[in-house]
Short mmCIF file of C-alpha atoms in Angstrom, two decimals:
data_model
loop_
_atom_site.label_atom_id
_atom_site.label_comp_id
_atom_site.label_asym_id
_atom_site.label_seq_id
_atom_site.Cartn_x
_atom_site.Cartn_y
_atom_site.Cartn_z
CA MET Z 411 -42.24 -32.94 -34.08
CA THR Z 412 -45.73 -33.97 -32.96
CA MET Z 413 -46.47 -36.02 -29.91
CA ALA Z 414 -47.73 -38.86 -32.36
CA ALA Z 415 -44.40 -38.95 -34.06
CA LEU Z 416 -42.58 -39.23 -30.67
CA GLU Z 417 -44.84 -42.03 -29.57
CA LEU Z 418 -44.30 -43.90 -32.79
CA GLY Z 419 -40.66 -43.57 -32.41
CA LEU Z 420 -40.22 -41.33 -35.50
CA ALA Z 421 -38.57 -38.65 -33.71
CA PRO Z 422 -34.78 -38.15 -33.94
CA LYS Z 423 -32.87 -39.89 -31.11
CA GLY Z 424 -30.92 -36.62 -30.43
CA ASN Z 425 -34.07 -34.71 -29.88
CA ILE Z 426 -35.22 -37.22 -27.42
CA LYS Z 427 -31.94 -37.33 -25.55
CA GLN Z 428 -31.96 -33.50 -25.40
CA ASN Z 429 -35.37 -33.51 -23.90
CA ARG Z 430 -34.54 -35.99 -21.34
CA ARG Z 431 -31.32 -34.08 -20.33
CA GLY Z 432 -33.40 -30.94 -20.32
CA ARG Z 433 -35.97 -32.53 -17.75
CA ALA Z 434 -33.16 -33.87 -15.78
CA GLY Z 435 -31.45 -30.51 -15.43
CA TRP Z 436 -34.75 -28.90 -14.34
CA ALA Z 437 -35.17 -31.63 -11.75
CA VAL Z 438 -31.67 -30.99 -10.36
CA TYR Z 439 -32.20 -27.42 -10.29
CA ALA Z 440 -35.52 -27.91 -8.39
CA VAL Z 441 -33.97 -30.13 -5.76
CA LEU Z 442 -30.90 -27.59 -5.35
CA VAL Z 443 -33.49 -24.77 -4.84
CA ILE Z 444 -35.49 -26.67 -2.38
CA GLY Z 445 -32.18 -27.63 -0.42
CA ALA Z 446 -30.99 -24.01 -0.56
CA LEU Z 447 -34.37 -22.72 0.81
CA ALA Z 448 -34.32 -25.25 3.52
CA MET Z 449 -30.79 -24.24 4.55
CA ILE Z 450 -31.32 -20.55 4.43
CA TYR Z 451 -34.68 -20.58 6.07
CA PRO Z 452 -33.30 -20.56 9.72
CA LEU Z 453 -31.07 -17.41 8.89
CA ILE Z 454 -34.14 -15.70 7.35
CA TRP Z 455 -36.17 -16.44 10.31
CA MET Z 456 -33.43 -15.21 12.68
CA VAL Z 457 -33.26 -11.99 10.72
CA LEU Z 458 -37.03 -11.40 10.71
CA SER Z 459 -37.45 -12.37 14.30
CA SER Z 460 -34.70 -9.94 15.52
CA PHE Z 461 -37.33 -7.08 14.67
CA LYS Z 462 -40.02 -8.74 16.66
CA SER Z 463 -40.77 -8.47 20.37
CA ASP Z 464 -40.46 -11.52 22.52
CA GLN Z 465 -44.25 -12.19 22.68
CA GLU Z 466 -44.38 -11.91 18.96
CA ILE Z 467 -41.61 -14.49 18.44
CA PHE Z 468 -43.58 -17.04 20.54
CA SER Z 469 -47.04 -16.21 19.52
CA ASN Z 470 -46.50 -15.93 15.64
CA PRO Z 471 -42.92 -17.58 14.94
CA ALA Z 472 -43.55 -17.97 11.19
CA ALA Z 473 -45.20 -14.66 10.64
CA LEU Z 474 -43.57 -11.37 9.29
CA PRO Z 475 -42.74 -8.71 11.80
CA THR Z 476 -45.51 -6.20 12.24
CA ARG Z 477 -43.08 -3.32 12.06
CA LEU Z 478 -39.30 -2.96 11.58
CA ASP Z 479 -38.16 -1.90 15.13
CA LEU Z 480 -34.58 -1.28 15.84
CA ASP Z 481 -35.03 -1.32 19.61
CA ASN Z 482 -33.87 -4.90 19.97
CA TYR Z 483 -30.37 -3.85 18.21
CA ILE Z 484 -30.05 -0.78 20.30
CA GLN Z 485 -30.90 -2.48 23.68
CA GLY Z 486 -28.94 -5.75 22.85
CA TRP Z 487 -25.77 -3.72 21.99
CA THR Z 488 -25.54 -2.64 25.63
CA ALA Z 489 -27.36 -5.43 27.32
CA ALA Z 490 -23.98 -6.99 28.37
CA THR Z 491 -21.29 -5.26 30.38
CA PRO Z 492 -19.13 -4.11 28.76
CA SER Z 493 -21.08 -3.35 25.39
CA PHE Z 494 -20.63 -5.29 22.13
CA THR Z 495 -18.24 -2.68 20.92
CA ARG Z 496 -15.63 -4.08 23.21
CA TYR Z 497 -16.46 -7.63 22.17
CA PHE Z 498 -16.03 -6.76 18.51
CA ILE Z 499 -12.78 -5.02 19.15
CA ASN Z 500 -11.51 -8.03 20.89
CA SER Z 501 -12.60 -10.41 18.14
CA PHE Z 502 -11.07 -8.24 15.32
CA ALA Z 503 -7.76 -7.84 17.30
CA ILE Z 504 -7.45 -11.57 17.71
CA CYS Z 505 -8.30 -12.17 14.14
CA LEU Z 506 -5.76 -9.60 12.97
CA GLY Z 507 -2.93 -11.34 14.96
CA ALA Z 508 -3.91 -14.69 13.83
CA VAL Z 509 -3.99 -13.66 10.20
CA ILE Z 510 -0.52 -12.18 10.43
CA GLY Z 511 0.92 -14.97 12.22
CA ASN Z 512 -0.54 -17.52 9.70
CA VAL Z 513 0.50 -15.79 6.76
CA PHE Z 514 4.03 -14.99 7.90
CA ALA Z 515 4.90 -18.47 9.55
CA CYS Z 516 3.00 -20.75 7.21
CA SER Z 517 4.45 -19.12 4.06
CA LEU Z 518 8.05 -19.56 5.43
CA VAL Z 519 7.50 -23.19 6.36
CA ALA Z 520 5.75 -23.91 3.05
CA PHE Z 521 8.67 -22.44 1.17
CA ALA Z 522 11.11 -24.60 3.07
CA PHE Z 523 9.14 -27.72 2.24
CA ALA Z 524 8.63 -26.81 -1.34
CA ARG Z 525 12.02 -25.48 -2.24
CA LEU Z 526 14.77 -26.21 0.12
CA ARG Z 527 16.66 -29.62 0.81
CA PHE Z 528 17.26 -30.51 4.43
CA PRO Z 529 17.51 -33.90 6.48
CA LEU Z 530 14.33 -35.76 7.15
CA LYS Z 531 12.34 -33.36 4.97
CA GLY Z 532 9.89 -36.10 3.91
CA VAL Z 533 9.47 -37.37 7.44
CA LEU Z 534 8.77 -33.93 8.88
CA PHE Z 535 6.31 -33.16 6.14
CA THR Z 536 4.46 -36.39 6.75
CA ILE Z 537 4.33 -35.62 10.48
CA MET Z 538 2.95 -32.22 9.62
CA LEU Z 539 0.23 -33.66 7.54
CA LEU Z 540 -0.60 -36.20 10.25
CA THR Z 541 -1.22 -33.43 12.81
CA LEU Z 542 -4.39 -32.57 10.49
CA MET Z 543 -5.94 -35.84 11.72
CA LEU Z 544 -5.08 -35.00 15.35
CA PRO Z 545 -8.26 -33.75 17.16
CA SER Z 546 -7.64 -30.28 18.81
CA HIS Z 547 -9.37 -31.48 21.84
CA ALA Z 548 -6.66 -34.13 22.56
CA LEU Z 549 -4.16 -31.23 23.05
CA LEU Z 550 -6.53 -29.21 25.24
CA ILE Z 551 -5.10 -30.33 28.63
CA PRO Z 552 -1.45 -30.12 27.88
CA GLN Z 553 -1.64 -26.91 26.12
CA TYR Z 554 -3.98 -25.43 29.02
CA VAL Z 555 -1.14 -26.59 31.66
CA LEU Z 556 1.43 -24.98 29.51
CA TYR Z 557 -0.32 -21.64 29.18
CA VAL Z 558 -1.06 -21.69 32.94
CA GLY Z 559 2.64 -22.22 33.67
CA LEU Z 560 3.39 -19.20 31.25
CA ASP Z 561 0.70 -17.21 32.94
CA TRP Z 562 -0.99 -16.63 29.66
CA VAL Z 563 -4.65 -17.66 30.73
CA ASN Z 564 -7.03 -14.68 30.32
CA THR Z 565 -4.80 -12.97 27.69
CA THR Z 566 -4.90 -13.18 23.92
CA LEU Z 567 -1.53 -14.81 23.76
CA PRO Z 568 -2.73 -18.56 23.57
CA LEU Z 569 -4.88 -17.41 20.68
CA ILE Z 570 -2.27 -15.54 18.69
CA VAL Z 571 1.20 -16.88 19.46
CA PRO Z 572 0.81 -20.29 18.38
CA LYS Z 573 -0.12 -18.94 14.79
CA PHE Z 574 3.36 -17.61 14.56
CA LEU Z 575 4.76 -20.89 15.08
CA ALA Z 576 3.05 -22.42 12.02
CA THR Z 577 0.61 -24.57 13.95
CA ASP Z 578 -2.07 -24.80 11.09
CA ALA Z 579 -0.87 -27.49 9.01
CA PHE Z 580 -3.72 -27.03 6.45
CA PHE Z 581 -2.46 -23.62 5.24
CA ILE Z 582 1.17 -25.00 5.07
CA PHE Z 583 -0.02 -27.82 2.85
CA LEU Z 584 -2.13 -25.30 0.77
CA MET Z 585 0.94 -22.97 0.26
CA VAL Z 586 3.25 -25.93 -0.54
CA GLN Z 587 0.89 -27.14 -3.21
CA PHE Z 588 0.86 -23.68 -4.73
CA ILE Z 589 4.55 -23.09 -4.64
CA ARG Z 590 4.97 -26.32 -6.45
CA THR Z 591 3.02 -24.71 -9.43
CA ILE Z 592 5.70 -21.89 -9.64
CA PRO Z 593 8.43 -22.74 -12.22
CA ARG Z 594 11.75 -23.49 -10.84
CA GLU Z 595 13.25 -21.60 -13.55
CA LEU Z 596 12.36 -18.34 -11.78
CA ASP Z 597 14.45 -19.68 -8.70
CA GLU Z 598 17.46 -20.46 -10.94
CA ALA Z 599 17.19 -17.05 -12.67
CA ALA Z 600 17.00 -15.20 -9.27
CA THR Z 601 19.88 -17.21 -7.88
CA ILE Z 602 22.02 -16.26 -11.03
CA ASP Z 603 21.19 -12.57 -10.33
CA GLY Z 604 22.57 -13.04 -6.83
CA CYS Z 605 19.49 -13.66 -4.61
CA GLY Z 606 19.98 -15.78 -1.52
CA THR Z 607 17.39 -18.03 0.14
CA PHE Z 608 15.46 -15.25 1.99
CA ALA Z 609 15.71 -12.92 -1.10
CA LEU Z 610 14.24 -15.59 -3.23
CA PHE Z 611 11.52 -16.06 -0.89
CA ARG Z 612 10.72 -12.29 -0.32
CA HIS Z 613 11.11 -11.12 -3.98
CA ILE Z 614 9.95 -14.14 -6.07
CA ILE Z 615 7.89 -16.75 -4.17
CA PHE Z 616 5.99 -14.57 -1.64
CA PRO Z 617 4.63 -12.07 -4.26
CA LEU Z 618 3.52 -15.00 -6.34
CA LEU Z 619 1.77 -16.60 -3.41
CA ARG Z 620 -0.97 -13.98 -3.41
CA PRO Z 621 -4.01 -16.25 -4.27
CA ALA Z 622 -2.91 -18.74 -1.52
CA ILE Z 623 -2.33 -16.02 0.90
CA ILE Z 624 -5.65 -14.47 0.34
CA THR Z 625 -7.20 -17.99 0.92
CA THR Z 626 -5.36 -18.22 4.22
CA ILE Z 627 -6.42 -14.88 5.31
CA ILE Z 628 -10.18 -15.61 4.65
CA PHE Z 629 -10.25 -18.92 6.29
CA THR Z 630 -8.03 -17.81 9.27
CA PHE Z 631 -10.48 -14.80 9.94
CA ILE Z 632 -13.55 -16.86 9.68
CA TRP Z 633 -12.21 -19.71 11.81
CA THR Z 634 -10.81 -17.50 14.33
CA TYR Z 635 -13.71 -15.29 14.50
CA ASN Z 636 -16.20 -18.23 14.99
CA ASP Z 637 -13.76 -19.99 17.31
CA PHE Z 638 -15.95 -20.36 20.44
CA PHE Z 639 -14.24 -23.25 22.33
CA SER Z 640 -10.78 -21.91 22.60
CA GLN Z 641 -11.89 -18.44 23.43
CA LEU Z 642 -14.22 -19.67 26.09
CA ILE Z 643 -11.21 -21.66 27.75
CA TYR Z 644 -8.66 -18.96 27.75
CA LEU Z 645 -10.56 -15.84 28.06
CA THR Z 646 -12.26 -15.38 31.38
CA SER Z 647 -12.78 -11.66 32.34
CA PRO Z 648 -15.75 -9.81 30.69
CA GLU Z 649 -13.48 -7.20 29.31
CA SER Z 650 -11.51 -9.84 27.32
CA LEU Z 651 -14.52 -11.89 25.85
CA THR Z 652 -15.18 -12.14 22.13
CA VAL Z 653 -18.32 -11.93 20.18
CA PRO Z 654 -19.03 -15.73 20.27
CA VAL Z 655 -18.33 -15.98 24.01
CA ALA Z 656 -20.31 -12.74 24.61
CA LEU Z 657 -23.31 -14.16 22.91
CA ARG Z 658 -23.19 -17.22 25.17
CA SER Z 659 -22.97 -14.92 28.28
CA LEU Z 660 -26.02 -12.93 26.88
CA VAL Z 661 -27.95 -16.25 26.91
CA ASP Z 662 -27.31 -16.53 30.63
CA SER Z 663 -27.82 -12.97 31.50
CA SER Z 664 -30.64 -11.92 29.14
CA GLY Z 665 -33.39 -13.13 31.30
CA GLY Z 666 -35.60 -14.31 28.24
CA ALA Z 667 -34.73 -11.30 26.08
CA TYR Z 668 -34.65 -13.44 22.99
CA ALA Z 669 -35.28 -10.75 20.47
CA GLN Z 670 -32.07 -8.94 21.79
CA LEU Z 671 -30.20 -12.11 21.54
CA LEU Z 672 -31.30 -12.75 17.90
CA ALA Z 673 -30.55 -9.16 17.03
CA MET Z 674 -26.98 -9.43 18.24
CA SER Z 675 -26.66 -12.89 16.56
CA VAL Z 676 -27.41 -11.26 13.21
CA LEU Z 677 -24.89 -8.56 13.79
CA SER Z 678 -22.29 -11.22 14.67
CA LEU Z 679 -22.62 -12.88 11.21
CA VAL Z 680 -22.09 -9.58 9.35
CA PRO Z 681 -18.13 -9.59 9.45
CA THR Z 682 -18.05 -13.25 8.12
CA PHE Z 683 -20.67 -12.52 5.33
CA VAL Z 684 -18.85 -9.35 4.30
CA VAL Z 685 -15.40 -11.10 4.20
CA PHE Z 686 -16.71 -14.01 2.10
CA LEU Z 687 -18.75 -11.90 -0.41
CA VAL Z 688 -15.89 -9.54 -0.92
CA PHE Z 689 -13.25 -12.20 -1.38
CA GLN Z 690 -15.35 -14.92 -2.76
CA ARG Z 691 -13.69 -14.90 -6.17
CA ARG Z 692 -10.13 -14.81 -4.61
CA LEU Z 693 -11.12 -17.61 -2.32
CA VAL Z 694 -12.15 -19.97 -5.28
CA GLU Z 695 -9.11 -18.89 -7.26
CA GLY Z 696 -6.65 -19.70 -4.39
CA ILE Z 697 -8.19 -23.12 -3.67
CA SER Z 698 -8.46 -24.23 -7.38
CA THR Z 699 -4.83 -23.03 -8.22
CA SER Z 700 -3.33 -24.74 -5.25
CA GLY Z 701 -4.48 -28.02 -6.34
CA ILE Z 702 -3.10 -27.94 -9.87
CA LYS Z 703 0.05 -30.03 -9.04
CA GLY Z 704 0.70 -32.62 -6.43
#
């Protein structure tokens, strides 16, 4: 179809609409690409600057590094005392405890809300959901006073033990929504075969919770690993610090060694990137499946 025909209105309306949709689609993609580049630019700049010297960072901040030098990574790894080996071990240990606690406790509580009958079930479920809107900072002082009385400050207990008490309402709600998608006929069949409440949870519900559990593991790991505020409050000795708090300490003690700080910041992002990339498909599957039924 020629341009003259289009101008005279002789072109089929379907082709005109299709052309308009095509142009609109390309415009949307262009905006998304520009937005993505704007968001990822700071990360790219940090990675490139981690290979530069301090002088080069300030003299040519937008330029590419003249050479790929790993000295910043080597020196930054041991710039703090103890080294970042200890900090990564501390972070992974806390993340492991938090993951186990959330999976164990939240799945049990979600099973109770989704399948069992007990007094004030609706009221308790509503209160649990209301805790999602409660700012964590509002609980900081009473929690700190409690942990001081228990002599838990400067230990990992305040960061791990609450997870075994199902304090993360988001994951409880996530699992409740998922359990509601599981047919109750499976419960009835298991009960006829002699399964009790805990056997039903262990052999029927928990294995089918795999997508929601993987989602819980991913979010718990990322949130716990990146948690700066709680770890700053409860971990005080240098040997107990985690990676986010160690990076903050490195800012105070680096004496202007910004290249080393950027190098350690890059390494601190590696675990979260790896976890997200490896489990990305499972994450989307768990979230989408959990929202099928209300």
